[in-house]
Amino acid sequence: MINVPEMTVLDKYIRQFARLRRAPGRAFTPATKNLAPHKPLLLLAVLDLVARGVITSSFIEVTGDLVELNDLFTGYWRRVVPITQKSSIAFPFSRLHNEPFWELVPVSSREITPAAVSTVGSVSQLRSIAIGARLDDDLFLLLQSPEKRMVLRSVLLQSCFSEDAQIALQEQAQINAEAFSYNLELVQMAHQPWVKEILEGEKYKPVVRYQGFRRAVVTTYDHRCALCGVRIVTSEGHTVVDAAHIVPWSVDRNDDIRNGLALCKLCHWAFDEGMMGVSDGYNVITSRQIGADPNVPGFLLTLSGRGIIPPGDKDLWPEQKYLGWHRSKWRL
């Protein structure tokens, strides 16, 4: 058997990436060359996850947690598509089946047909026909090389987007990479005495810090609100919780994971307003103000005295030094 030279294989995928089948539409702007941007944006997100070591084989499943893939896709989407337009990652994930390097793997007893693909508009619908997608083995091997990934990323940008959009997407890619590095630093340093003394968070852009801190805290708490216990991750990969600082960054410049709590939107607001806190015994505290007339706090009062839901790793539980600051500030 004659071995095909590596550059010939790379050239094959350069051509395929440059010739993605993209639908025209009035909703698409010159930023995306008036064609649908879904496929190249999803591929940019896939390249990021390969670089992070999250995608470790040629098979990309859709039956598991899609939060990270969705976050990356959405970040790219917001840089080049009007804010009024939204999309599900299911749309490009399914339509890439029409490209020669991407094959949907059907669920048992189902067949991937053009008609089935054309009806997919949500992750739930995608999961009803496919368990994931398989990349060409040759393509996946190429993606293990940072240099080859860079070449294919450049092809996607240049063939699918305007010059201004290319700059915006390159900026987003840099933010993604730096945020992931910052997240790794936070996780690595989380078992040290005080991250504030070790980690120079101010050297990062605010958007990088936010993304890295959010990923570290939300993952540590497994997407569960530490105060009320709610855990909802939609099929599209959207999570109900935020990453909340106990001592605000503006006060202490501290992104220690132990200075964070995963909180749902309501508990986050109540915590930041001093309506709720955490005791030195790791129980929920509610302020008397929360039930003052004419407030109707609903179930929040029932949380008073209940233990918080902490991370599985006890070393990453919220630090009492920070919780004490919060209780003192709000006189809880």
Coordinates of C-alpha atoms in Angstrom, one line a residue:
M1 CA 0.0 0.0 0.0
I2 CA 1.3 3.4 -0.9
N3 CA 1.2 5.9 2.0
V4 CA -0.5 9.2 1.1
P5 CA 1.8 12.2 2.0
E6 CA 0.6 14.1 5.1
M7 CA 0.2 17.4 3.2
T8 CA -2.0 15.7 0.7
V9 CA -4.3 14.5 3.5
L10 CA -4.2 18.0 5.0
D11 CA -5.0 19.5 1.6
K12 CA -8.0 17.3 1.4
Y13 CA -9.5 18.7 4.5
I14 CA -8.5 22.2 3.7
R15 CA -10.6 21.9 0.6
Q16 CA -13.5 20.4 2.5
F17 CA -13.4 23.0 5.2
A18 CA -13.2 25.8 2.6
R19 CA -16.3 24.4 0.8
L20 CA -18.7 23.8 3.6
R21 CA -22.3 23.8 2.3
R22 CA -23.9 26.8 3.9
A23 CA -27.4 28.0 3.2
P24 CA -28.0 31.6 2.1
G25 CA -30.6 33.7 3.9
R26 CA -31.8 37.3 4.6
A27 CA -30.9 36.8 8.3
F28 CA -27.3 36.4 7.5
T29 CA -25.0 39.5 7.2
P30 CA -21.9 40.3 5.3
A31 CA -20.0 39.3 8.4
T32 CA -20.8 35.7 7.5
K33 CA -20.6 36.4 3.8
N34 CA -24.5 36.2 3.8
L35 CA -24.4 32.5 4.4
A36 CA -25.3 30.4 7.5
P37 CA -22.4 30.5 10.0
H38 CA -23.6 27.5 12.1
K39 CA -21.2 24.9 10.7
P40 CA -17.9 26.8 10.9
L41 CA -18.7 28.1 14.3
L42 CA -19.4 24.7 15.7
L43 CA -16.2 23.4 14.1
L44 CA -14.3 26.2 15.8
A45 CA -15.7 25.0 19.1
V46 CA -14.7 21.4 18.3
L47 CA -11.2 22.6 17.6
D48 CA -11.1 24.3 21.0
L49 CA -12.2 21.1 22.7
V50 CA -9.7 19.0 20.9
A51 CA -7.0 21.5 22.0
R52 CA -8.2 21.2 25.6
G53 CA -8.1 17.4 25.6
V54 CA -11.9 17.2 26.1
I55 CA -12.5 15.5 22.8
T56 CA -10.2 12.5 22.9
S57 CA -11.4 10.3 20.1
S58 CA -13.0 10.7 16.6
F59 CA -16.4 10.1 18.2
I60 CA -18.3 13.2 19.6
E61 CA -21.3 12.1 21.6
V62 CA -24.4 14.1 22.2
T63 CA -25.9 11.9 24.9
G64 CA -23.7 13.4 27.6
D65 CA -22.9 16.9 29.0
L66 CA -22.9 19.5 26.2
V67 CA -22.4 22.6 28.4
E68 CA -18.8 23.2 27.4
L69 CA -19.5 22.7 23.6
N70 CA -22.5 24.9 23.9
D71 CA -20.7 27.7 25.8
L72 CA -17.9 27.8 23.1
F73 CA -20.3 27.7 20.2
T74 CA -22.5 30.5 21.8
G75 CA -19.4 32.6 22.5
Y76 CA -18.4 32.5 18.8
W77 CA -22.0 33.0 17.7
R78 CA -22.4 36.2 19.7
R79 CA -19.4 37.7 18.0
V80 CA -20.7 37.6 14.5
V81 CA -24.5 37.2 14.6
P82 CA -27.0 39.9 15.6
I83 CA -28.0 39.5 19.3
T84 CA -31.7 39.0 18.4
Q85 CA -30.8 35.7 16.6
K86 CA -30.2 32.5 18.5
S87 CA -29.3 29.0 17.5
S88 CA -29.1 25.5 18.9
I89 CA -25.9 23.5 18.5
A90 CA -28.1 20.7 17.3
F91 CA -28.6 22.6 14.0
P92 CA -25.0 22.5 12.8
F93 CA -24.3 19.2 14.6
S94 CA -26.9 17.5 12.5
R95 CA -26.3 19.4 9.2
L96 CA -22.6 18.6 9.2
H97 CA -23.7 15.1 8.3
N98 CA -23.9 16.5 4.8
E99 CA -20.1 17.1 4.8
P100 CA -17.8 14.2 3.8
F101 CA -15.7 14.3 7.1
W102 CA -18.7 14.1 9.6
E103 CA -21.0 11.2 10.0
L104 CA -23.9 11.0 12.4
V105 CA -24.1 7.7 14.3
P106 CA -27.7 6.7 14.6
V107 CA -29.5 5.5 17.8
S108 CA -30.4 1.8 17.8
S109 CA -33.1 0.9 15.2
R110 CA -32.9 4.4 13.6
E111 CA -31.6 5.4 10.2
I112 CA -30.1 8.8 9.4
T113 CA -31.9 10.1 6.4
P114 CA -32.0 13.6 4.8
A115 CA -35.6 13.9 6.0
A116 CA -34.7 13.1 9.6
V117 CA -31.7 15.5 9.6
S118 CA -33.9 18.3 8.1
T119 CA -36.3 18.2 11.1
V120 CA -33.6 18.6 13.8
G121 CA -33.9 21.9 15.5
S122 CA -33.1 21.1 19.1
V123 CA -30.7 18.8 21.0
S124 CA -33.7 16.6 22.1
Q125 CA -34.6 16.1 18.5
L126 CA -30.9 15.4 17.7
R127 CA -30.7 12.8 20.4
S128 CA -33.8 11.1 19.1
I129 CA -31.9 10.1 15.9
A130 CA -28.2 10.1 16.8
I131 CA -25.9 9.2 19.7
G132 CA -23.2 11.4 18.3
A133 CA -21.0 12.0 15.2
R134 CA -17.8 10.4 14.0
L135 CA -15.0 12.4 12.4
D136 CA -12.8 10.9 9.7
D137 CA -10.0 9.1 11.5
D138 CA -7.5 10.9 9.3
L139 CA -9.0 14.3 10.2
F140 CA -8.9 13.5 13.9
L141 CA -5.2 12.5 13.7
L142 CA -4.5 15.8 12.0
L143 CA -6.3 17.7 14.7
Q144 CA -3.8 16.3 17.3
S145 CA -1.2 18.7 15.8
P146 CA -1.5 22.4 17.0
E147 CA 0.0 23.5 13.7
K148 CA -2.6 21.6 11.6
R149 CA -5.4 22.8 13.9
M150 CA -4.2 26.4 13.3
V151 CA -4.2 25.8 9.5
L152 CA -7.8 24.4 9.5
R153 CA -9.0 27.2 11.9
S154 CA -7.6 29.8 9.4
V155 CA -9.3 28.1 6.5
L156 CA -12.7 28.3 8.4
L157 CA -12.2 32.0 9.2
Q158 CA -11.0 33.1 5.8
S159 CA -13.5 31.1 3.8
C160 CA -16.6 31.8 5.9
F161 CA -16.3 35.3 7.4
S162 CA -15.4 38.9 6.6
E163 CA -12.1 40.4 7.7
D164 CA -13.7 42.2 10.6
A165 CA -15.5 39.0 11.7
Q166 CA -12.3 37.0 11.4
I167 CA -10.7 39.5 13.9
A168 CA -13.6 39.1 16.3
L169 CA -13.5 35.3 16.1
Q170 CA -9.8 35.2 16.6
E171 CA -10.2 37.4 19.7
Q172 CA -12.8 35.0 21.0
A173 CA -10.6 32.0 20.4
Q174 CA -7.8 33.8 22.4
I175 CA -10.3 34.5 25.2
N176 CA -11.4 30.8 25.2
A177 CA -7.8 29.6 25.4
E178 CA -6.8 32.1 28.1
A179 CA -9.9 31.3 30.2
F180 CA -9.2 27.6 30.0
S181 CA -5.7 28.2 31.2
Y182 CA -6.9 30.4 34.0
N183 CA -9.4 27.7 35.0
L184 CA -6.6 25.2 35.2
E185 CA -4.6 27.5 37.3
L186 CA -7.5 28.0 39.7
V187 CA -8.1 24.2 40.0
Q188 CA -4.4 23.6 40.4
M189 CA -4.0 26.2 43.1
A190 CA -7.3 25.4 44.9
H191 CA -5.6 23.1 47.4
Q192 CA -3.0 25.8 48.3
P193 CA -3.5 27.9 51.4
W194 CA -4.7 31.1 49.7
V195 CA -5.0 31.5 45.9
K196 CA -4.9 35.3 46.3
E197 CA -1.3 35.1 47.4
I198 CA -0.3 32.9 44.5
L199 CA -2.4 33.7 41.5
E200 CA -2.1 37.0 39.7
G201 CA -5.7 37.3 38.4
E202 CA -5.3 40.9 37.4
K203 CA -3.0 40.0 34.6
Y204 CA -6.0 38.5 32.8
K205 CA -8.8 40.4 31.0
P206 CA -12.0 40.6 32.9
V207 CA -13.8 38.4 30.3
V208 CA -11.1 35.8 30.6
R209 CA -11.3 35.8 34.4
Y210 CA -15.1 35.6 34.4
Q211 CA -15.1 32.7 32.0
G212 CA -12.3 30.8 33.8
F213 CA -13.8 31.4 37.3
R214 CA -17.3 30.5 36.2
R215 CA -16.1 27.2 34.7
A216 CA -14.1 26.3 37.8
V217 CA -16.9 27.0 40.3
V218 CA -19.8 25.6 38.3
T219 CA -17.9 22.4 37.6
T220 CA -16.8 22.1 41.2
Y221 CA -20.4 22.2 42.3
D222 CA -21.6 20.0 39.5
H223 CA -24.1 22.7 38.3
R224 CA -26.0 22.5 41.6
C225 CA -27.1 25.6 43.7
A226 CA -25.2 25.4 47.0
L227 CA -28.1 27.0 48.9
C228 CA -31.4 25.6 47.5
G229 CA -30.0 22.5 45.7
V230 CA -31.6 23.0 42.3
R231 CA -29.7 21.5 39.5
I232 CA -31.0 21.9 35.9
V233 CA -28.9 21.5 32.8
T234 CA -31.1 21.8 29.7
S235 CA -30.6 19.5 26.7
E236 CA -29.0 22.5 24.9
G237 CA -26.3 22.6 27.6
H238 CA -27.6 25.6 29.5
T239 CA -27.1 25.5 33.3
V240 CA -29.3 27.2 35.9
V241 CA -26.4 28.3 38.2
D242 CA -24.0 31.2 38.2
A243 CA -20.5 31.4 39.7
A244 CA -20.9 33.8 42.6
H245 CA -18.1 35.4 44.5
I246 CA -18.5 35.4 48.3
V247 CA -16.2 38.4 48.7
P248 CA -16.6 40.4 45.5
W249 CA -13.7 40.7 43.1
S250 CA -13.9 44.5 43.4
V251 CA -13.2 44.2 47.2
D252 CA -10.5 41.4 47.3
R253 CA -9.4 40.7 43.8
N254 CA -9.7 37.0 44.6
D255 CA -10.9 34.2 42.3
D256 CA -10.1 31.4 44.7
I257 CA -12.6 28.6 44.1
R258 CA -13.2 28.6 47.9
N259 CA -14.3 32.2 47.4
G260 CA -17.0 31.0 45.1
L261 CA -20.5 29.5 45.3
A262 CA -22.6 28.0 42.5
L263 CA -25.9 29.7 42.9
C264 CA -29.2 29.8 41.0
K265 CA -30.3 33.2 39.8
L266 CA -32.7 33.8 42.8
C267 CA -30.2 32.6 45.4
H268 CA -27.4 34.6 43.8
W269 CA -29.5 37.8 44.0
A270 CA -30.5 37.0 47.6
F271 CA -26.9 36.3 48.6
D272 CA -25.5 39.4 47.0
E273 CA -28.3 41.5 48.7
G274 CA -27.5 40.1 52.1
M275 CA -30.8 38.3 52.3
M276 CA -29.1 34.9 52.6
G277 CA -25.7 33.7 53.9
V278 CA -23.9 30.7 55.2
S279 CA -23.1 30.0 58.9
D280 CA -19.8 28.8 60.4
G281 CA -21.4 25.4 60.5
Y282 CA -22.2 25.6 56.7
N283 CA -25.9 26.0 57.2
V284 CA -28.1 28.4 55.3
I285 CA -28.9 31.7 57.0
T286 CA -31.8 33.9 56.0
S287 CA -32.1 37.5 57.0
R288 CA -35.1 38.8 58.9
Q289 CA -35.5 41.3 56.1
I290 CA -36.3 38.6 53.6
G291 CA -39.7 38.0 55.2
A292 CA -40.5 41.6 56.1
D293 CA -43.9 42.9 54.9
P294 CA -44.8 43.0 52.0
N295 CA -42.2 40.5 50.9
V296 CA -43.3 37.0 49.8
P297 CA -40.1 35.0 49.8
G298 CA -41.8 31.7 49.1
F299 CA -39.6 28.7 49.7
L300 CA -36.5 30.6 50.6
L301 CA -37.5 30.8 54.2
T302 CA -37.7 27.0 54.3
L303 CA -34.0 26.8 53.6
S304 CA -33.0 28.5 56.9
G305 CA -30.9 26.2 59.0
R306 CA -30.5 23.6 56.3
G307 CA -27.0 22.5 55.4
I308 CA -25.6 23.8 52.1
I309 CA -24.8 21.5 49.3
P310 CA -21.0 21.7 49.0
P311 CA -18.5 20.3 46.5
G312 CA -17.6 16.6 46.8
D313 CA -14.0 17.6 47.4
K314 CA -14.0 19.0 51.0
D315 CA -10.8 21.0 50.3
L316 CA -12.9 23.1 47.9
W317 CA -15.7 23.9 50.3
P318 CA -16.3 27.7 50.7
E319 CA -13.7 29.1 53.1
Q320 CA -15.0 30.4 56.4
K321 CA -12.7 33.4 56.1
Y322 CA -14.7 34.6 53.1
L323 CA -18.1 33.5 54.5
G324 CA -17.3 35.4 57.7
W325 CA -16.6 38.5 55.7
H326 CA -20.0 38.2 54.1
R327 CA -21.9 37.6 57.4
S328 CA -20.1 40.6 58.9
K329 CA -20.9 42.9 56.0
W330 CA -24.6 42.0 56.1
R331 CA -24.8 41.4 59.9
L332 CA -26.2 37.9 59.5

